[in-house]
Short mmCIF file of C-alpha atoms in Angstrom, two decimals:
data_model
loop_
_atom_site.label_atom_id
_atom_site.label_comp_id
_atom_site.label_asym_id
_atom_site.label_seq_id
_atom_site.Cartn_x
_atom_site.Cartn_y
_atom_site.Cartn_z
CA UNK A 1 25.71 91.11 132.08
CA UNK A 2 28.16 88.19 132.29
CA UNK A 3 29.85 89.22 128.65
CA UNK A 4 29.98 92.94 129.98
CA UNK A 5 31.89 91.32 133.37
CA UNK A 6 34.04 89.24 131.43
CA UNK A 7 34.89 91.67 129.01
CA UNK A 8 35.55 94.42 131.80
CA UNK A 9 38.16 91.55 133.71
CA UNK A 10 39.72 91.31 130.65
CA UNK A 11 40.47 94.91 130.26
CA UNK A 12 42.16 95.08 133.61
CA UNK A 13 43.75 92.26 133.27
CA UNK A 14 45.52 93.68 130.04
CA UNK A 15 46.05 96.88 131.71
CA UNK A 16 47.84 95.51 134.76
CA UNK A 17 49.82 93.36 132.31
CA UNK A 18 50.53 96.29 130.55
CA UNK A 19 51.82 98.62 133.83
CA UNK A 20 53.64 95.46 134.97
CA UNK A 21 55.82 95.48 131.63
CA UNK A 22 56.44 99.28 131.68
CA UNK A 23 57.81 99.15 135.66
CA UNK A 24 59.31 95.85 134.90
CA UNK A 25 61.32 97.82 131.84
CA UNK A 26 62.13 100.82 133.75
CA UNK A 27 63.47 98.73 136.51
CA UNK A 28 66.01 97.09 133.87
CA UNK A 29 66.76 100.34 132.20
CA UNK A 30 67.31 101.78 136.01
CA UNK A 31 70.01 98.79 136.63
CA UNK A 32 71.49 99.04 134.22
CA UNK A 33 72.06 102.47 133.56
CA UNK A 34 73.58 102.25 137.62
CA UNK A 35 75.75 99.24 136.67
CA UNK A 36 77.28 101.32 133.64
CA UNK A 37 77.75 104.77 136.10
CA UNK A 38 79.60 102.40 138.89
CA UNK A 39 81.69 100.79 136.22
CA UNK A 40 82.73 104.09 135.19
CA UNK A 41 83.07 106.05 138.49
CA UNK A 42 85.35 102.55 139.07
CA UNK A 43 87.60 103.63 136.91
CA UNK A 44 87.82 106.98 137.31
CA UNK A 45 89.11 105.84 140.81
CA UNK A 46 91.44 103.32 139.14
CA UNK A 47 93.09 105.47 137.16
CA UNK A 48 93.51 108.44 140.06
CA UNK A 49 95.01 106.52 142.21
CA UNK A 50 97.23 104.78 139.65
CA UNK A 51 96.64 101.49 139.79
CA UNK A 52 94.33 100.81 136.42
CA UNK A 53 96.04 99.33 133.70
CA UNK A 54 93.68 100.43 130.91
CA UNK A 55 95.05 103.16 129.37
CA UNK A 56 92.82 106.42 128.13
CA UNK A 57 92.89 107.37 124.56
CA UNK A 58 95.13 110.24 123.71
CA UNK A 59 92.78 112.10 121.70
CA UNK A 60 89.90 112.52 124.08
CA UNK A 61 87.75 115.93 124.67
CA UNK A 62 85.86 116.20 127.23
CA UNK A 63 82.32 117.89 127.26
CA UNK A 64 81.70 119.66 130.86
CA UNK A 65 79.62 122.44 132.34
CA UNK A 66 76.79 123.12 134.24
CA UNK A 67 73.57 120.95 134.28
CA UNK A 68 71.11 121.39 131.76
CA UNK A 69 73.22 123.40 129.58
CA UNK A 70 73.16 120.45 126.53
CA UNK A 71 75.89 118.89 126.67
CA UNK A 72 74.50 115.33 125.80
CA UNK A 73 72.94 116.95 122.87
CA UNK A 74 76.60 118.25 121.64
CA UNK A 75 77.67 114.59 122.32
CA UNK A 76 75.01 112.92 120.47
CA UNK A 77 75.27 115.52 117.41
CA UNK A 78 78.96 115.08 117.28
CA UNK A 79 79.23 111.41 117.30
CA UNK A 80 76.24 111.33 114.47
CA UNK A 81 76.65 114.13 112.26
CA UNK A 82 75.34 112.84 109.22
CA UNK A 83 71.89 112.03 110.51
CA UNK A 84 71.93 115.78 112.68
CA UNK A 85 72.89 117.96 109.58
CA UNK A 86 69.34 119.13 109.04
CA UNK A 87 67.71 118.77 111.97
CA UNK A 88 67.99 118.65 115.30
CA UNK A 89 69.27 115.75 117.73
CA UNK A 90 67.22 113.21 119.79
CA UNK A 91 65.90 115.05 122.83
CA UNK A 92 67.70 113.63 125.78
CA UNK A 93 67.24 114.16 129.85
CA UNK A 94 70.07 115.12 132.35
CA UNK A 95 72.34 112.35 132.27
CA UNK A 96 73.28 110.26 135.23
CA UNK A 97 76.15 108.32 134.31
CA UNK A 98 79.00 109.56 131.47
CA UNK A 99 78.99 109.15 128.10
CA UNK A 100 82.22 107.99 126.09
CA UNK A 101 82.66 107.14 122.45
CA UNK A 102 84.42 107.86 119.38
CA UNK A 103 83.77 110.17 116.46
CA UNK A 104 84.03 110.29 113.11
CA UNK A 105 85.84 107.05 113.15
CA UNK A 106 88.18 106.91 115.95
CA UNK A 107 89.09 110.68 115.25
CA UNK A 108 88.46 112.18 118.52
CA UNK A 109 87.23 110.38 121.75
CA UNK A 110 84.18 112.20 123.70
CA UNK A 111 83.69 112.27 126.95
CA UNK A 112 80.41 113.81 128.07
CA UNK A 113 80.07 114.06 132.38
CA UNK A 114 77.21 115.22 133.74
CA UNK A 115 76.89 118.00 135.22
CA UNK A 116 75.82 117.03 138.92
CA UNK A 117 78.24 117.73 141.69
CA UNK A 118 78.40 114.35 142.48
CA UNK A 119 80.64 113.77 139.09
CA UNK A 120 83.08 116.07 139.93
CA UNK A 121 85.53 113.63 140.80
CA UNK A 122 84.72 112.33 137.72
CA UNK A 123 85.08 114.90 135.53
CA UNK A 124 88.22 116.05 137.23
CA UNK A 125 89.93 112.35 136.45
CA UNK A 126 88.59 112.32 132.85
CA UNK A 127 90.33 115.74 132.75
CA UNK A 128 94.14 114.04 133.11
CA UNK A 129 93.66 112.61 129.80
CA UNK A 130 91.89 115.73 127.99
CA UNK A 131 93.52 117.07 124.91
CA UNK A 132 90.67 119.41 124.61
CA UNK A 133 87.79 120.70 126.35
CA UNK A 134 84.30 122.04 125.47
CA UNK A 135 82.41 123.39 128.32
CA UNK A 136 78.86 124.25 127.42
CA UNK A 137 76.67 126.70 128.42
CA UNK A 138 73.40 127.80 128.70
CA UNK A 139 72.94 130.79 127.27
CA UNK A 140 69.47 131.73 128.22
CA UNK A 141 69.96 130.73 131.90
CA UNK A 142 73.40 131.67 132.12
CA UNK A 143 72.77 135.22 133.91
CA UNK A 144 70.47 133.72 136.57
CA UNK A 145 73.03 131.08 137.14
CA UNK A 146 76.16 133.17 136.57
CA UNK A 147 78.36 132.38 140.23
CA UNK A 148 77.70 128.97 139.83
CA UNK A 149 78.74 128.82 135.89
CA UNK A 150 81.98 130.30 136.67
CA UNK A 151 82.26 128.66 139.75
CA UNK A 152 82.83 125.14 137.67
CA UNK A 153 84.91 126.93 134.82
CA UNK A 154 86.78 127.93 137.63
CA UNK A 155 87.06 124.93 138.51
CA UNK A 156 88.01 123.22 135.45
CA UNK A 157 90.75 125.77 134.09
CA UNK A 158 92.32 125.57 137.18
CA UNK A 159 92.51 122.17 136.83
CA UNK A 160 96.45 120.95 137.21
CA UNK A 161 96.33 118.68 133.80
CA UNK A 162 94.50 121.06 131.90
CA UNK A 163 97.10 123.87 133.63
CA UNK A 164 100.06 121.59 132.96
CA UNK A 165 99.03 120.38 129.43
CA UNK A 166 97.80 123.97 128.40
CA UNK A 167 94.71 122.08 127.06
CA UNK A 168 92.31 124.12 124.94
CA UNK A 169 89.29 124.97 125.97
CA UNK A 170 85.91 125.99 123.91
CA UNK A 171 83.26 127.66 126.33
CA UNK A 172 80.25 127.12 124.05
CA UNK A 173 77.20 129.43 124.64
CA UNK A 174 74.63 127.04 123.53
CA UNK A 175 70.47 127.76 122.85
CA UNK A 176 71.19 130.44 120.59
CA UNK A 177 67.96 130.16 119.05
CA UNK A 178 66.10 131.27 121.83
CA UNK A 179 65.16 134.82 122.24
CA UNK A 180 66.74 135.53 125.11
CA UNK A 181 69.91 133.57 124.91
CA UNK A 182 72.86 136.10 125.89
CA UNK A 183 75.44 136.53 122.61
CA UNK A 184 78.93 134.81 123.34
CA UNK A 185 80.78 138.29 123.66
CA UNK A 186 78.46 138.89 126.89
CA UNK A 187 78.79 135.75 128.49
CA UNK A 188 82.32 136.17 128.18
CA UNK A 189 82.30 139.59 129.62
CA UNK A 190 79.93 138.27 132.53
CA UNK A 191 82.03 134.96 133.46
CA UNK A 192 85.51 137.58 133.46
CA UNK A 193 83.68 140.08 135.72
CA UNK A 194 82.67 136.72 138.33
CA UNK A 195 85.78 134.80 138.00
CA UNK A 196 87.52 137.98 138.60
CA UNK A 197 85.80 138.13 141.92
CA UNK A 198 86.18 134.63 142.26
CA UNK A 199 89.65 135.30 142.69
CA UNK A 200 89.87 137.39 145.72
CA UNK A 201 87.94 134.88 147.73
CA UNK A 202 90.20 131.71 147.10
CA UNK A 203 93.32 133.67 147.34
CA UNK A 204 91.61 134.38 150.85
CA UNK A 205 91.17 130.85 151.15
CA UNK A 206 95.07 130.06 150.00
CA UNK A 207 96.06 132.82 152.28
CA UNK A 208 94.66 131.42 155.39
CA UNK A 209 96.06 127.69 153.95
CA UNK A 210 99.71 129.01 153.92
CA UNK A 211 99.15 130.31 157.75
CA UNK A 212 97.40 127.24 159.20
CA UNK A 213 98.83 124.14 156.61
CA UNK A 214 102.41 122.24 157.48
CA UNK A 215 102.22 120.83 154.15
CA UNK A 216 103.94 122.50 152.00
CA UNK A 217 102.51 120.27 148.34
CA UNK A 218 99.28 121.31 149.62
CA UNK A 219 99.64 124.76 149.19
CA UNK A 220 102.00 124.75 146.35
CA UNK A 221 99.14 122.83 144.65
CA UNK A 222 96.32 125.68 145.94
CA UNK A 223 98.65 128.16 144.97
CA UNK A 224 98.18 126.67 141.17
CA UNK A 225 94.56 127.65 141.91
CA UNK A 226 94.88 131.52 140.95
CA UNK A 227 94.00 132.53 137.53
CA UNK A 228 95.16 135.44 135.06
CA UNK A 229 98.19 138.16 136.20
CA UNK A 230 97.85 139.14 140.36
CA UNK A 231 97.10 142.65 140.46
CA UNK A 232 95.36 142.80 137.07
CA UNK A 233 91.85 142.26 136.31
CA UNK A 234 90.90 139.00 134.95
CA UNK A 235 90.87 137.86 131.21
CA UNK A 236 90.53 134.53 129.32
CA UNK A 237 93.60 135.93 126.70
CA UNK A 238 95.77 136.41 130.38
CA UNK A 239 95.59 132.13 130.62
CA UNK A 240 98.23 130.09 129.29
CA UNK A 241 96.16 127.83 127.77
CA UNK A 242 93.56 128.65 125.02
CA UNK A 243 89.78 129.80 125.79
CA UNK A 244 87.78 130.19 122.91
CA UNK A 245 84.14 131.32 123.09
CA UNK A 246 81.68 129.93 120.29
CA UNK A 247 77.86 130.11 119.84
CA UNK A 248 75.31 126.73 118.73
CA UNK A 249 71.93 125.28 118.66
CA UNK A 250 70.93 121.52 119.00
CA UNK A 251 67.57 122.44 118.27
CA UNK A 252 68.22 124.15 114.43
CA UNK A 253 70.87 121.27 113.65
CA UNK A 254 74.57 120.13 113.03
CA UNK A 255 75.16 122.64 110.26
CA UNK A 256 73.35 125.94 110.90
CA UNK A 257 73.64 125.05 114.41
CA UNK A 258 77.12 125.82 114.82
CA UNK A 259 78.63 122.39 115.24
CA UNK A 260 80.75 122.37 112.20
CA UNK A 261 82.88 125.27 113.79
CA UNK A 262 83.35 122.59 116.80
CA UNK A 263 84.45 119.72 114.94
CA UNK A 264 86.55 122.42 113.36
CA UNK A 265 87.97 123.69 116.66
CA UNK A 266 88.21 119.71 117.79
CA UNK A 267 89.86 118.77 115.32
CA UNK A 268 92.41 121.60 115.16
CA UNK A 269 93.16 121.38 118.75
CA UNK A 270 93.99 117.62 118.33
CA UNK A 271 96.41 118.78 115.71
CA UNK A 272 98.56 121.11 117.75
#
């Protein structure tokens, strides 16, 4: 009886032990993974308001869009495209802080922001030094979901740097392996149709602006807020920037995934 007591103390003692490393780890992994996001959302401030001194690279592209839609997955699969070329990249959870390295040896710099509202101020700062920008999408979700999708494409082509630096953009219907994931030619045709709609309630919003605002910059800078040719019905070609619409899968691989097209389309639109 005393062996079977002994024994049975040791146990828990091992697993407490063991629980107490695992919440211990998580704890670092949790602080540090906040330290890295506030570093970050740092200098995204820095550099909005002008006062950082670190200057971005001038070949960065910036991976956007809507949560869930993969855009880690891209990121990892284009900064490691030899060990993704058969098969398919780590799986990875909805980030919580941005990701930013360089490819294929200081070719292109990638900038992956979450999705979460709460990095739009983010994203919109990482946008001023954008050369490119792929904004992925979830194909299979991407009718359920379609206001707020175009909502944040919206969003981002209206964007003044990507506006004033007629930055490329690649809207990349990703999860084409699924069944039910909507070919890029519909999405397209879906995300026209809403931004199109879109429209008519921010020029509402612009129109009431001009009556109501005394500052003139302020609505000059809404104004820059309407997309395509006023009185015509909206489409991507109408932009004066480029949208290009592409189809890929993390889960088949880099190379019959679709990713070689985006380097491609990176690498071409850093070229320009």
């Amino acid at each position: 009886m005393a062996d079977d007591a002994s024994g049975s103390g040791t146990s828990i003692t091992l697993l407490l032990s063991s629980t107490l490393v695992l919440a211990l780890g998580a704890l670092i992994g949790w602080y540090i993974l906040s330290k890295q996001s506030a570093a970050i959302s740092q200098k995204s401030l820095a550099i909005a308001s002008g006062t950082s001194t670190i200057s971005q690279p001038k070949n960065t592209v910036v991976i956007t869009g809507p949560m869930g839609s993969g855009k880690t997955s891209l990121w990892c699969h284009l900064r490691f495209p030899a060990t993704s070329a058969s098969s398919a990249a780590p799986r990875t959870q909805t980030s919580m802080a941005i990701n930013a390295a360089h490819m294929d040896e200081g070719r292109a710099y990638l900038v992956d922001v979450p999705g979460h509202q709460k990095f739009r101020f983010d994203r919109d700062t990482q946008l001023k030094a954008a050369r490119a920008v792929v904004f992925v999408v979830d194909s299979v979700q991407v009718a359920r979901d379609i206001r707020a999708t175009a909502e944040t494409l919206y969003d981002v082509l209206a964007n003044a740097s990507v506006q004033e630096n007629e930055c490329p953009v690649l809207v990349l219907c990703n999860k084409q392996d699924d069944a039910l994931a909507l070919p890029n030619v519909r999405v397209k045709e879906m995300l026209e149709e809403e931004i199109d709609g879109l429209r008519g309630s921010r020029q509402a919003g612009l129109d009431s602006l001009q009556d109501t605002a005394d500052d003139d910059a302020a609505v000059e800078e809404k104004a820059g807020d309407y997309l395509g040719i006023d009185g015509k019905k909206f489409v991507f070609e109408d932009l004066c920037h480029p949208v290009q619409f592409n189809e890929s899968s993390m889960v088949i691989g880099h190379d019959a995934g679709g990713l070689e097209q985006v380097e491609q389309w990176i690498s071409e639109s850093l070229h320009t």
